[in-house]
Short mmCIF file of C-alpha atoms in Angstrom, two decimals:
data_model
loop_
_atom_site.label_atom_id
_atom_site.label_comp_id
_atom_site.label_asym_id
_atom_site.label_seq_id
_atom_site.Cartn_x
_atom_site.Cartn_y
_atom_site.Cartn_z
CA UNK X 1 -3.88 16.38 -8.39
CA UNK X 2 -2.61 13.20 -6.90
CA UNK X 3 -4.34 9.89 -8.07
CA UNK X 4 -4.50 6.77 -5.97
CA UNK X 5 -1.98 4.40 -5.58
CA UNK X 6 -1.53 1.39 -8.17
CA UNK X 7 -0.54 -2.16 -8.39
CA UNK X 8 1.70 -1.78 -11.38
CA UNK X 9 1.53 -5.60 -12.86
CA UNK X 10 -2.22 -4.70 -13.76
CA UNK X 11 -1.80 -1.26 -15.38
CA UNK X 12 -0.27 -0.58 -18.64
CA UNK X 13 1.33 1.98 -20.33
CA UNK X 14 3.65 4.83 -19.83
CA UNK X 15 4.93 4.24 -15.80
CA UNK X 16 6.51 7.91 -15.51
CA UNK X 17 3.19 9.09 -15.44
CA UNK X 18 2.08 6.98 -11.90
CA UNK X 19 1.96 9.26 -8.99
CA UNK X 20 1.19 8.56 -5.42
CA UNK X 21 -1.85 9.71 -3.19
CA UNK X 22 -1.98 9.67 0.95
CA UNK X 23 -5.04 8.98 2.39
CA UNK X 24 -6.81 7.40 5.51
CA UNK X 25 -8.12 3.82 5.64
CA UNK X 26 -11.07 4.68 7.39
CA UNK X 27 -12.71 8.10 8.39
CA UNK X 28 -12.70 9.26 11.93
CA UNK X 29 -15.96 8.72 12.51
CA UNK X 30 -16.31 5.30 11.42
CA UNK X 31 -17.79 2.68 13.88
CA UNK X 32 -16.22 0.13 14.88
CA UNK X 33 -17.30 -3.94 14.18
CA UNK X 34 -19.18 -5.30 16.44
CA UNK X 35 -17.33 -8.20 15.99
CA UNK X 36 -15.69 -10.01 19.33
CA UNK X 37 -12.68 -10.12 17.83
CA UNK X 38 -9.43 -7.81 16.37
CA UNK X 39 -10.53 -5.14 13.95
CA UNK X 40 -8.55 -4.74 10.71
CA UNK X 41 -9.10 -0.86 10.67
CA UNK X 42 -5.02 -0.29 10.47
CA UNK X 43 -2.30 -2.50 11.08
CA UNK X 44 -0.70 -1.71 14.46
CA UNK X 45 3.06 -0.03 14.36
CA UNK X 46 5.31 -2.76 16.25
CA UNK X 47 6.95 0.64 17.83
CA UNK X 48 5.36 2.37 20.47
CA UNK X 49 7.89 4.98 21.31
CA UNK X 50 7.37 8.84 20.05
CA UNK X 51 4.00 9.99 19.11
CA UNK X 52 3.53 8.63 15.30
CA UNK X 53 2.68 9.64 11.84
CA UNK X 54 -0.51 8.63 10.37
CA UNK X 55 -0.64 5.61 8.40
CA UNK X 56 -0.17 5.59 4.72
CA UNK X 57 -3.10 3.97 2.99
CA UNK X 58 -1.41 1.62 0.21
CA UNK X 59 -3.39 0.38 -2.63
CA UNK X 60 -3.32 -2.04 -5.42
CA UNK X 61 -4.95 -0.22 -8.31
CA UNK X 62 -7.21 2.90 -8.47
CA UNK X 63 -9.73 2.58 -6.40
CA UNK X 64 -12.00 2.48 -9.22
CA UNK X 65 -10.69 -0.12 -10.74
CA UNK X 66 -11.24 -3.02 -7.41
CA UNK X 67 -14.28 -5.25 -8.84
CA UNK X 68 -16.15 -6.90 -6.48
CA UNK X 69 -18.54 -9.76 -6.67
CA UNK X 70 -20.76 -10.42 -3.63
CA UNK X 71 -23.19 -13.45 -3.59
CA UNK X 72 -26.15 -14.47 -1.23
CA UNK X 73 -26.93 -11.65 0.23
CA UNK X 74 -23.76 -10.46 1.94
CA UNK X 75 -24.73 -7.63 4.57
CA UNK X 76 -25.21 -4.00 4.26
CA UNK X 77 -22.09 -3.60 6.90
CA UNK X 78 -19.75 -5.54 4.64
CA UNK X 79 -21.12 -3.85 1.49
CA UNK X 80 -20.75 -0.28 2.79
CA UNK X 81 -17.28 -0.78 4.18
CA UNK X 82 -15.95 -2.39 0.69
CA UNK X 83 -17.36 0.74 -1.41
CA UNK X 84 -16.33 3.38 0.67
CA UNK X 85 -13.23 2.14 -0.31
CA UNK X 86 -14.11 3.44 -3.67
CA UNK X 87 -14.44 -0.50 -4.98
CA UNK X 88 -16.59 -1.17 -7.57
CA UNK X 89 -19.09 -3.61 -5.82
CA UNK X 90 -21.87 -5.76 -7.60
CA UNK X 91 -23.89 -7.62 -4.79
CA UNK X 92 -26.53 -10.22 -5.21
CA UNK X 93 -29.24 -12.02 -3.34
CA UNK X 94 -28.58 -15.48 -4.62
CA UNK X 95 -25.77 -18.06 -5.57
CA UNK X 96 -25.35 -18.72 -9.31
CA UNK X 97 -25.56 -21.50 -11.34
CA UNK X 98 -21.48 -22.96 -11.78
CA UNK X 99 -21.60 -21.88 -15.60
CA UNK X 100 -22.73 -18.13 -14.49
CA UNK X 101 -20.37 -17.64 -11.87
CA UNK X 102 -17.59 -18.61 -14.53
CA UNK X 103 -18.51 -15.85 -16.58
CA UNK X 104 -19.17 -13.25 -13.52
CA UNK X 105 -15.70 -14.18 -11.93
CA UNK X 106 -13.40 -13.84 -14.88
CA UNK X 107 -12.88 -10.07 -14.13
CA UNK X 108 -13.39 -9.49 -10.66
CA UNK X 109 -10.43 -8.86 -8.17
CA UNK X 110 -12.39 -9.94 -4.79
CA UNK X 111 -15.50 -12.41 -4.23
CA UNK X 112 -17.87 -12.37 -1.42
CA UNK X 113 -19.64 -15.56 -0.71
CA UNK X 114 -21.97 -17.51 2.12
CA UNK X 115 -22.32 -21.45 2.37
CA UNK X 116 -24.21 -21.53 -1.02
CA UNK X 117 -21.36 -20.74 -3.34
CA UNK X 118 -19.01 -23.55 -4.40
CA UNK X 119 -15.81 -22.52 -5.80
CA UNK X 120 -14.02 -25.13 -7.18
CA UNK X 121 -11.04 -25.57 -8.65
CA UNK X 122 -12.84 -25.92 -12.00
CA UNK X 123 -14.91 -22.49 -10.86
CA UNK X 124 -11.50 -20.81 -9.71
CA UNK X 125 -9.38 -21.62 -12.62
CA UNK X 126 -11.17 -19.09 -14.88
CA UNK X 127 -10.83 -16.32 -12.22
CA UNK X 128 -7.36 -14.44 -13.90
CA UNK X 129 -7.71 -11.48 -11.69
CA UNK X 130 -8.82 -12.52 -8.33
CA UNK X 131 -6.60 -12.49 -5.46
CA UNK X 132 -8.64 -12.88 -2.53
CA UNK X 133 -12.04 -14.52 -1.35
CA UNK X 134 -13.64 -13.96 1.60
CA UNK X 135 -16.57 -15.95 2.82
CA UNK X 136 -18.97 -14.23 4.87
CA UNK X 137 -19.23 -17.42 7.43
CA UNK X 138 -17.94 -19.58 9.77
CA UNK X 139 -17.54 -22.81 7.18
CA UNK X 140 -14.73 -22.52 4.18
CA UNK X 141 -15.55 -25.97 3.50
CA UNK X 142 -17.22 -25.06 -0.17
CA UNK X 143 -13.80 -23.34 -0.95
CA UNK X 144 -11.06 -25.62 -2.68
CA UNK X 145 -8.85 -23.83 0.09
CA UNK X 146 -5.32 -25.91 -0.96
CA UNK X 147 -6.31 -24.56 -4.99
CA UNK X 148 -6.80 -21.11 -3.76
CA UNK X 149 -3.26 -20.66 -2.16
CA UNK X 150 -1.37 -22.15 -5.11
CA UNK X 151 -2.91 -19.83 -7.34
CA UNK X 152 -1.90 -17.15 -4.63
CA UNK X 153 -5.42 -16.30 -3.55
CA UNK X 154 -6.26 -15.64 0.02
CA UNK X 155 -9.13 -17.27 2.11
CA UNK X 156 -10.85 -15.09 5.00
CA UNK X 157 -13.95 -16.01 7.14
CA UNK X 158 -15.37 -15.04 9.96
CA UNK X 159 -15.19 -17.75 12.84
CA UNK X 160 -16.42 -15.83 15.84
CA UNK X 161 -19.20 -13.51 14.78
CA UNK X 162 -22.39 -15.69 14.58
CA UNK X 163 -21.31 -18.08 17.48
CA UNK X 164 -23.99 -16.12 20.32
CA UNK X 165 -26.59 -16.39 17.68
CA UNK X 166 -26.34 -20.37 16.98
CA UNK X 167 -25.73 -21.12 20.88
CA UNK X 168 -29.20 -18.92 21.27
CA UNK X 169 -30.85 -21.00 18.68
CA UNK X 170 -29.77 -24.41 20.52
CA UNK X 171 -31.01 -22.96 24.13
CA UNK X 172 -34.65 -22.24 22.03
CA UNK X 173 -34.74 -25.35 20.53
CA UNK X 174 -33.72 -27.71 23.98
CA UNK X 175 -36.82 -26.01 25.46
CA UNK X 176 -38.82 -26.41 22.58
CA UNK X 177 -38.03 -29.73 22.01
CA UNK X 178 -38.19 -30.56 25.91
CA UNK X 179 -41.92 -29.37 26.06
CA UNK X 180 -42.79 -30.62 22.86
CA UNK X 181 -43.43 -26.88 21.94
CA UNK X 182 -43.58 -27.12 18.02
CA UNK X 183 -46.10 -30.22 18.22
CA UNK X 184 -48.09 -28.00 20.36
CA UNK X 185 -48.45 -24.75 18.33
CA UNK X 186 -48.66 -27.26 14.85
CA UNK X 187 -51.89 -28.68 16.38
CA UNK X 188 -53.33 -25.07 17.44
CA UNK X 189 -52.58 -23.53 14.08
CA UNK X 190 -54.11 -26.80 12.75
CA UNK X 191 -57.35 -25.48 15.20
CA UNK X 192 -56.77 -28.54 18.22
CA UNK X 193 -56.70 -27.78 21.47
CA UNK X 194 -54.64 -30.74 22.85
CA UNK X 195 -53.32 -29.94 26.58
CA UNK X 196 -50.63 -32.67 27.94
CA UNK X 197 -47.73 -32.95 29.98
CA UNK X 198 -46.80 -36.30 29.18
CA UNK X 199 -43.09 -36.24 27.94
CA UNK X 200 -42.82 -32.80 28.38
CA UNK X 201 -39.64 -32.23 31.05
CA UNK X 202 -37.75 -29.42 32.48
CA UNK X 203 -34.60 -29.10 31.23
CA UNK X 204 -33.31 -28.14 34.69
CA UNK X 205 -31.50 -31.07 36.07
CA UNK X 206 -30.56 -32.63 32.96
CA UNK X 207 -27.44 -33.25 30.92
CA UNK X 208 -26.26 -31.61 27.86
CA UNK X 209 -23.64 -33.71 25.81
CA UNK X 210 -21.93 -31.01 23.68
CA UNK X 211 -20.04 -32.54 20.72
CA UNK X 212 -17.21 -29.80 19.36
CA UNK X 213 -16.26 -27.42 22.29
CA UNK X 214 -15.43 -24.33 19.58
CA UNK X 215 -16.68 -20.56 19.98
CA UNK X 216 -20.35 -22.12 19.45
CA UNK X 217 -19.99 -25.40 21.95
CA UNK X 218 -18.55 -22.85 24.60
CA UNK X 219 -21.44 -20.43 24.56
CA UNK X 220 -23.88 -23.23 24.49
CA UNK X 221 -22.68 -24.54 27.39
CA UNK X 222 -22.34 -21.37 29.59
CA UNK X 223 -26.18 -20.82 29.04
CA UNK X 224 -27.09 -23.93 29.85
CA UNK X 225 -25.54 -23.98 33.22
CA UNK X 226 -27.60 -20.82 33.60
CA UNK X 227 -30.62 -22.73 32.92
CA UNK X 228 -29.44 -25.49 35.98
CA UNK X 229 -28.28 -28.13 33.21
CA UNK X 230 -24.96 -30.27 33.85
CA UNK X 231 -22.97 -29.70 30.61
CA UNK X 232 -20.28 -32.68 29.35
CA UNK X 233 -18.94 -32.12 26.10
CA UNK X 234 -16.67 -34.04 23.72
CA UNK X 235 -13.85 -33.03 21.67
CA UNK X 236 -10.23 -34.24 19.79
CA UNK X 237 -8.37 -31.71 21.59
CA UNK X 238 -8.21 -31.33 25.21
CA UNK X 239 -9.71 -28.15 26.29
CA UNK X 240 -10.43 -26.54 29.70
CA UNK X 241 -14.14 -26.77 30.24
CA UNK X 242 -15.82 -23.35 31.42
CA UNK X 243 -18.22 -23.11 34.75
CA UNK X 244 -18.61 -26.70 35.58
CA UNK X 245 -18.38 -28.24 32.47
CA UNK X 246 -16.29 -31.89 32.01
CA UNK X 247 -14.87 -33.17 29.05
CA UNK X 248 -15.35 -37.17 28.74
CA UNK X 249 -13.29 -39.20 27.09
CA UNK X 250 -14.63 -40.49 23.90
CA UNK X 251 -18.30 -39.62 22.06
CA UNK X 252 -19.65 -43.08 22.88
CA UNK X 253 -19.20 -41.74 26.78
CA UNK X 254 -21.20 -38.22 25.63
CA UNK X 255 -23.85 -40.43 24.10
CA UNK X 256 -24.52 -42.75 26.80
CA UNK X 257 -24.30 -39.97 29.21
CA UNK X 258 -26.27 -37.64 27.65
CA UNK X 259 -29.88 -36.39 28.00
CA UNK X 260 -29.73 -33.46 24.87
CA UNK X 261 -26.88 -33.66 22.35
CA UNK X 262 -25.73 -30.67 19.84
CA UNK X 263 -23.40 -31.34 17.33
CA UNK X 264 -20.63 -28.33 16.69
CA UNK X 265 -18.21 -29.62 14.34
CA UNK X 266 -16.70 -28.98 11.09
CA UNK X 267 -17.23 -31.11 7.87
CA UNK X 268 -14.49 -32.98 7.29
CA UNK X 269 -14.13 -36.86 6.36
CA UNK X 270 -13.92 -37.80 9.65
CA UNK X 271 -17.17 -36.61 10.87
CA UNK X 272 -18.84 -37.37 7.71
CA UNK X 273 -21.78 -39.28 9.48
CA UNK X 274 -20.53 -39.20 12.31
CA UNK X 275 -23.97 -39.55 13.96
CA UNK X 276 -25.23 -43.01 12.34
CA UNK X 277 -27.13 -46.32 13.61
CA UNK X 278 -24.43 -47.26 16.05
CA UNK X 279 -24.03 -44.02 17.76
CA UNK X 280 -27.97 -43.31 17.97
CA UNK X 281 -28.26 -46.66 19.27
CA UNK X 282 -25.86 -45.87 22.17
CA UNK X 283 -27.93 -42.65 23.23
CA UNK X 284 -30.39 -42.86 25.87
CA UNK X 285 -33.58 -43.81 25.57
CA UNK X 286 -35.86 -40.73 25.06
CA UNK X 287 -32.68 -38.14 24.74
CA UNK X 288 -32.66 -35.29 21.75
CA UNK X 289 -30.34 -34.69 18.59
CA UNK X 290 -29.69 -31.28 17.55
CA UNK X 291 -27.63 -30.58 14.56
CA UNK X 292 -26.14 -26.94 14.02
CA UNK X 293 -22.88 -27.87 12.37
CA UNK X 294 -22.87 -29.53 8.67
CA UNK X 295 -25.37 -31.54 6.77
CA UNK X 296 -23.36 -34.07 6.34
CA UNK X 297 -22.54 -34.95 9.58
CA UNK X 298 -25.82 -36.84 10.70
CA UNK X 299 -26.94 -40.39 8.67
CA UNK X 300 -30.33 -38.62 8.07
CA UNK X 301 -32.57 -41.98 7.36
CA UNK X 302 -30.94 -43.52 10.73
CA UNK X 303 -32.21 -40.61 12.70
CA UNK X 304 -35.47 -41.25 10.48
CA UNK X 305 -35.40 -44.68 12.11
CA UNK X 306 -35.06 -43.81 15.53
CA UNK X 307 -37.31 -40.98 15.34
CA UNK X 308 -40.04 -43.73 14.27
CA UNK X 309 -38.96 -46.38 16.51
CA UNK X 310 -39.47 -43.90 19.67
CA UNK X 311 -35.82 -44.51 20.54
CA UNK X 312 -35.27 -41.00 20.50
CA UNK X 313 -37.84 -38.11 22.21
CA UNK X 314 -37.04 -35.27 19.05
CA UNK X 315 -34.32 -33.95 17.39
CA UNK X 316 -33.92 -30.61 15.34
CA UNK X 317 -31.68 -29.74 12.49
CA UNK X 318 -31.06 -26.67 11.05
CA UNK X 319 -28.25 -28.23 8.23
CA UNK X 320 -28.69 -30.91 5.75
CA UNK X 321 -27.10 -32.69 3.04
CA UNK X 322 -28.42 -31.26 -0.10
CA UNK X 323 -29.88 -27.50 0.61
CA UNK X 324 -31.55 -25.41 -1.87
CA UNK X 325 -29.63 -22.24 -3.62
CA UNK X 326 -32.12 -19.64 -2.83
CA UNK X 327 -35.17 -18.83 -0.47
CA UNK X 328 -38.46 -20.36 -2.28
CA UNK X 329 -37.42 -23.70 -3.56
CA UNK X 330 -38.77 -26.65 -2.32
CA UNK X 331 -36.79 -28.74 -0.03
CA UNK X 332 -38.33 -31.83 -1.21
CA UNK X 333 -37.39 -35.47 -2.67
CA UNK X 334 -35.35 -33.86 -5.53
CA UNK X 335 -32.67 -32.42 -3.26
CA UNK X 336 -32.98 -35.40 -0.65
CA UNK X 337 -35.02 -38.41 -1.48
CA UNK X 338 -35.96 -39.20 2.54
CA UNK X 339 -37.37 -35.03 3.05
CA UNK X 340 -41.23 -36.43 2.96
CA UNK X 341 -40.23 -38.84 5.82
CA UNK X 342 -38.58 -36.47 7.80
CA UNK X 343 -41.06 -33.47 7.04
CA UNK X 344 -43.56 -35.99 8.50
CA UNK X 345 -42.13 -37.13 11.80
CA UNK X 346 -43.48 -36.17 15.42
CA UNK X 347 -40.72 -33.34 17.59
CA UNK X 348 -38.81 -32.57 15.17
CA UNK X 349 -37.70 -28.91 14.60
CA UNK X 350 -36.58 -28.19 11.10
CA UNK X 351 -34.91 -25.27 10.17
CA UNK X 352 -33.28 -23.62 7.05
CA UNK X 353 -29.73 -23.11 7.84
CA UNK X 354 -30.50 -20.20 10.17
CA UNK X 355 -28.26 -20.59 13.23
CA UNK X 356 -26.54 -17.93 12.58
CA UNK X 357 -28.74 -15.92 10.75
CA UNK X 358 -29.81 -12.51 13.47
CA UNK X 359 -29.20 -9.13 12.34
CA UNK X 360 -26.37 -8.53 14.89
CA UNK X 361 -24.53 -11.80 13.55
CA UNK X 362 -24.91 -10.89 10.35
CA UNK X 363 -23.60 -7.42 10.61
CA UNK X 364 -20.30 -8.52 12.37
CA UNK X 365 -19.67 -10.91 9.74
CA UNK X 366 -20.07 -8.04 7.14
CA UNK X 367 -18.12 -5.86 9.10
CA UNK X 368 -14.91 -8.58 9.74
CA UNK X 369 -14.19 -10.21 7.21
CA UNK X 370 -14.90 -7.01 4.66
CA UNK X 371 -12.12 -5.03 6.55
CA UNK X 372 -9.95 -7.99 5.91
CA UNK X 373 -10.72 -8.09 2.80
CA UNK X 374 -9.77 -4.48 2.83
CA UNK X 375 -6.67 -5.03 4.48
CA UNK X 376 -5.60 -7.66 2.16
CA UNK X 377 -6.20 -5.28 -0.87
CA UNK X 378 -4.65 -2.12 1.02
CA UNK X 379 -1.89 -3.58 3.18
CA UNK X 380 -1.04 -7.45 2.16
CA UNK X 381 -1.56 -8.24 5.37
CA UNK X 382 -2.94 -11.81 5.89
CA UNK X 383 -3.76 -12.05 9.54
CA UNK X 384 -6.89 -14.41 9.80
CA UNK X 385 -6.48 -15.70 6.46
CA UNK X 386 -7.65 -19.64 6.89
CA UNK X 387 -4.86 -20.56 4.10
CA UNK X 388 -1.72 -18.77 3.57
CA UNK X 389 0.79 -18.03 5.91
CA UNK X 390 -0.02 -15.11 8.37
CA UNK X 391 1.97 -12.25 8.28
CA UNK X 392 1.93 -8.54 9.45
CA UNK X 393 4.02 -5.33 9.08
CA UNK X 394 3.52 -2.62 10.38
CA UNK X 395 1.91 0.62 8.41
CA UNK X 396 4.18 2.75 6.19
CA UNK X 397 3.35 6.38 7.33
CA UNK X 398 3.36 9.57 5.94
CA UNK X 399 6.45 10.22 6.27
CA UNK X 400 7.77 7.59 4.40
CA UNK X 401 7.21 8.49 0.80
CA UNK X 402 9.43 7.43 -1.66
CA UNK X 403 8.58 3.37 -0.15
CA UNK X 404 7.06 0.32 -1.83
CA UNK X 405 5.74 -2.78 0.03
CA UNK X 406 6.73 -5.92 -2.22
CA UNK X 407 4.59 -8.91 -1.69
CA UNK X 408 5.80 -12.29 -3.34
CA UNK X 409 4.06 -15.31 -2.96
CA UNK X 410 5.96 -18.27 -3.89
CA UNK X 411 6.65 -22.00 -3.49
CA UNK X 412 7.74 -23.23 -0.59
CA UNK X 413 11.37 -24.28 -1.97
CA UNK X 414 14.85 -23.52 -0.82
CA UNK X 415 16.80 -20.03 -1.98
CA UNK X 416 13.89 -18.27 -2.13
CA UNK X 417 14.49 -15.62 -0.14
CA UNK X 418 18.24 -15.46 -1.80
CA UNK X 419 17.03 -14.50 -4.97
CA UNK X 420 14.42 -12.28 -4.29
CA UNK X 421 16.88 -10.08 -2.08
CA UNK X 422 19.30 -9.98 -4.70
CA UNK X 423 16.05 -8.54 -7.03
CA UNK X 424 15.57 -5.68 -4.07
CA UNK X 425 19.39 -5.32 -4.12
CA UNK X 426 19.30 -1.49 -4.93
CA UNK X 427 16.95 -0.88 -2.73
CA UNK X 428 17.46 -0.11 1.45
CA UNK X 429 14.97 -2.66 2.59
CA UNK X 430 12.54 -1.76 5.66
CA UNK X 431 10.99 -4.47 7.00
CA UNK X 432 10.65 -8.22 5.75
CA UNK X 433 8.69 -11.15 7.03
CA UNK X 434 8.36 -13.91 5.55
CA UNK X 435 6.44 -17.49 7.01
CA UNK X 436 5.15 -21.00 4.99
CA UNK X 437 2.22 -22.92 5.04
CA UNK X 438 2.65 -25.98 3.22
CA UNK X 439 3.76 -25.92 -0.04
CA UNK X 440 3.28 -22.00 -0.08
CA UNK X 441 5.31 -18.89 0.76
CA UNK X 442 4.77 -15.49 1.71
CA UNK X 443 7.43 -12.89 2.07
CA UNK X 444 6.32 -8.98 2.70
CA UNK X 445 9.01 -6.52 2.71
CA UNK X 446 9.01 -2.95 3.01
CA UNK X 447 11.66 -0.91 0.43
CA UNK X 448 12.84 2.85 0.54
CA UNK X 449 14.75 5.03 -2.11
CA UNK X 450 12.25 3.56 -4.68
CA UNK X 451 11.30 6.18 -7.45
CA UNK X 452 7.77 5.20 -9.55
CA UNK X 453 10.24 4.62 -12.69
CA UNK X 454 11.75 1.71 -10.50
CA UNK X 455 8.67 -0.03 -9.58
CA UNK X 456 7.66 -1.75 -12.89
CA UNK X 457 11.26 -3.55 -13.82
CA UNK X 458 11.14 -4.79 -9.85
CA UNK X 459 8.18 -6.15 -10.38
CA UNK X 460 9.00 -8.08 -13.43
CA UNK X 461 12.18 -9.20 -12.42
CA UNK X 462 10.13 -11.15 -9.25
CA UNK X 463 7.53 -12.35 -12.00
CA UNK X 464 10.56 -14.27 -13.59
CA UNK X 465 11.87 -15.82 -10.67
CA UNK X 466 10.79 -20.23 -11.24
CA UNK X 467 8.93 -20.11 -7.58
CA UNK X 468 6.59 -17.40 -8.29
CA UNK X 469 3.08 -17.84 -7.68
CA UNK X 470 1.98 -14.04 -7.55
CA UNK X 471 3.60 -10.94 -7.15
CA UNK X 472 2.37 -7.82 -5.94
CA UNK X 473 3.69 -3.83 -5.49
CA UNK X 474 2.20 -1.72 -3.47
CA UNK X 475 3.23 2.07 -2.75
#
């Protein structure tokens, strides 16, 4: 009986006895993500001439040998897909502690994580076996992504899935916020009846100033023009604006212009408080600040201020500096020493880092990024990955047996690719891509006329080559 296909740097002993297995990726009757973009069920054939041969399923190690770790809760969709593969997956509810993830990620091949998890360099450096992470989320930012791809380990995420879901949220809280909705329903449960219509607007007729036209600033604004808003938006790159929507030229000109403003950008340094003092003071009087990106991108005790000072109408934030690591904490002074102040203030939605958190979001994120998780493992392939090179080949097939897909990742310094094709010499190679990011390499290629006896003095002769970073052989 045929056993599954191995990665042979990880498995010791006697190599004669390695055989090889064929099997499907996926079964038949698998659905399909929901997610709006590519699946990674199979890699495509580049040739679309005859009828084909299946795909060959290529993978690492016995199946039984993949450990995965998933953290925070990663969805049933994602978890289903990863151990049908036959991986062995551990999933919990909550982030760890830094000193208990560096025991639970010495062993594991593959991590799972949400925004929670922060893996350092420091965290990463202890994790001997893992070769790919994928984070179950738009943000990567809590991934040392530059660390990652020296030490050869690819980054996925999913930046599409949850981007309906927040632009939903942002339509619920405008109208909320607009009609003074939460103030309202805090009162009743509070048992007051307290019926006005002072400040309380349409939001027909007014402006939304959308900073960060992405996946989630493009939705938002669509909706709103449904709703009879005029939608300006902000962003560094020029981009064509969809219905009616105009870009302005610089955020003070969103600000002034601006009757609601969301914020849709990534954390970086350069939009680390990005909303402070000067740009609440160039708002409009009695405008709204919604915040749906990253915590750190609002100066929290300046909106304090001009919440107070009645400069602003409301604001609502569903991101914050400091969060807690698991449902049931307290967000309180310990995590953020202004919290009472804010907890306290008049129309002013506060959420806990939900925007993206329906059950329809949630699956597609399971779904994506664990079949590219998969289809790193499998195939190499590192379409989508956020830092290493991208590159593709096609599937072996059946009918390709005696074939081994070499995957070297390696610095980014010249005669490379010299020496490693004098290593696959002997061999008739394929297929062979190769493309840099940076400092880092990767080269796929495809080799036939390879017997199993072959396979583990190939690999070590790439292990010895100065530029290595990792090496992998796949058949």
């Amino acid at each position: 009986m045929p056993t599954s296909a191995r990665d042979i740097p990880v498995r010791n002993g006697d190599h004669n006895n390695l055989q090889r297995t064929v099997s499907s990726s996926f079964g038949a009757t698998e659905a399909l993500s929901t997610s709006p973009v590519l699946t990674f069920h199979s890699p495509n054939n580049s040739y679309s001439g005859p009828p084909k041969a299946s795909a060959k399923q290529l993978k690492p190690f016995q199946t039984t040998d993949i450990k995965v770790l998933l953290l925070e809760n990663v969805n049933l969709a994602g978890q289903d897909i990863l151990k049908k593969q036959g991986y062995q997956v551990e999933a919990l509810k909550s982030s760890l502690p830094e000193d208990q993830l560096v025991e639970k990620i010495q062993e594991v091949h593959v991590i799972g994580i949400r925004s929670k998890t922060h893996l350092s360099a420091n965290v990463l450096k202890h994790a001997k076996n893992l070769i790919v992470i994928g984070c179950f989320c738009i943000g990567t930012n809590q991934v040392d992504l530059q660390y990652a791809a020296e030490q050869g380990i690819a980054v996925f995420n999913s930046p599409f899935s949850n981007s309906r879901s927040v632009a939903e949220m942002m339509i619920g809280e405008i109208i909320t916020l607009a009609r003074q909705i939460s103030d309202r329903s805090m009162e009743m449960h509070n048992g007051v009846w307290n019926k006005v219509s002072a400040g309380c607007w349409e939001v027909r007729g007014k402006t939304l100033g959308i900073v960060g036209y992405g996946h989630v600033g493009a939705q938002l604004s669509v909706l709103a023009e449904s709703l009879g808003m005029k939608v300006i938006y902000y962003d560094v790159v020029n981009l064509m604006g969809l219905g009616t929507a105009q870009q302005v030229p610089s955020l003070e000109a969103l600000l002034q212009g601006a009757d609601f403003v969301t914020l849709h950008v990534p954390e970086l340094e350069e939009t680390k408080n990005m909303i402070g003092e000067k740009q609440l003071e160039q708002m409009r009087n009695g405008a709204y600040l919604l915040n749906a990106s990253r915590g750190s991108v609002v100066d929290i005790p300046a909106l304090i201020k001009y919440m107070q000072n009645g400069k602003l109408a409301g604001a609502a934030l569903d991101v914050y500096p400091n969060e807690p690591g698991k449902n049931g904490e307290n967000f309180n002074a310990h995590l953020n020493d202004w919290a009472h102040q804010l907890r306290g203030l008049k129309n002013l939605i506060l959420t806990p880092h939900i925007g993206g958190s329906t059950e329809e979001a949630q699956s597609a994120i399971g779904a994506e990024v664990a079949e590219a998780l998969v289809n790193y493992v499998n195939f190499g392939t590192t379409a989508g990955a956020v830092n290493m090179p991208e590159v593709t080949l096609r599937s072996l097939t059946i009918e390709e047996p005696n074939h081994a897909r070499v995957i070297y990742i390696h610095k980014n310094v010249p005669g490379v690719l010299r020496r490693v094709n004098e290593v696959l010499g002997d061999h008739n190679v394929d297929k062979q891509m190769t493309d840099s990011r940076g400092d880092v390499a990767y080269l796929m290629a495809d080799i036939s006329n390879v017997n199993v006896s072959d396979i583990k003095g190939l690999y070590e002769k790439l292990e010895d080559l100065g530029s290595r970073i990792r090496t992998r052989v796949l058949y």
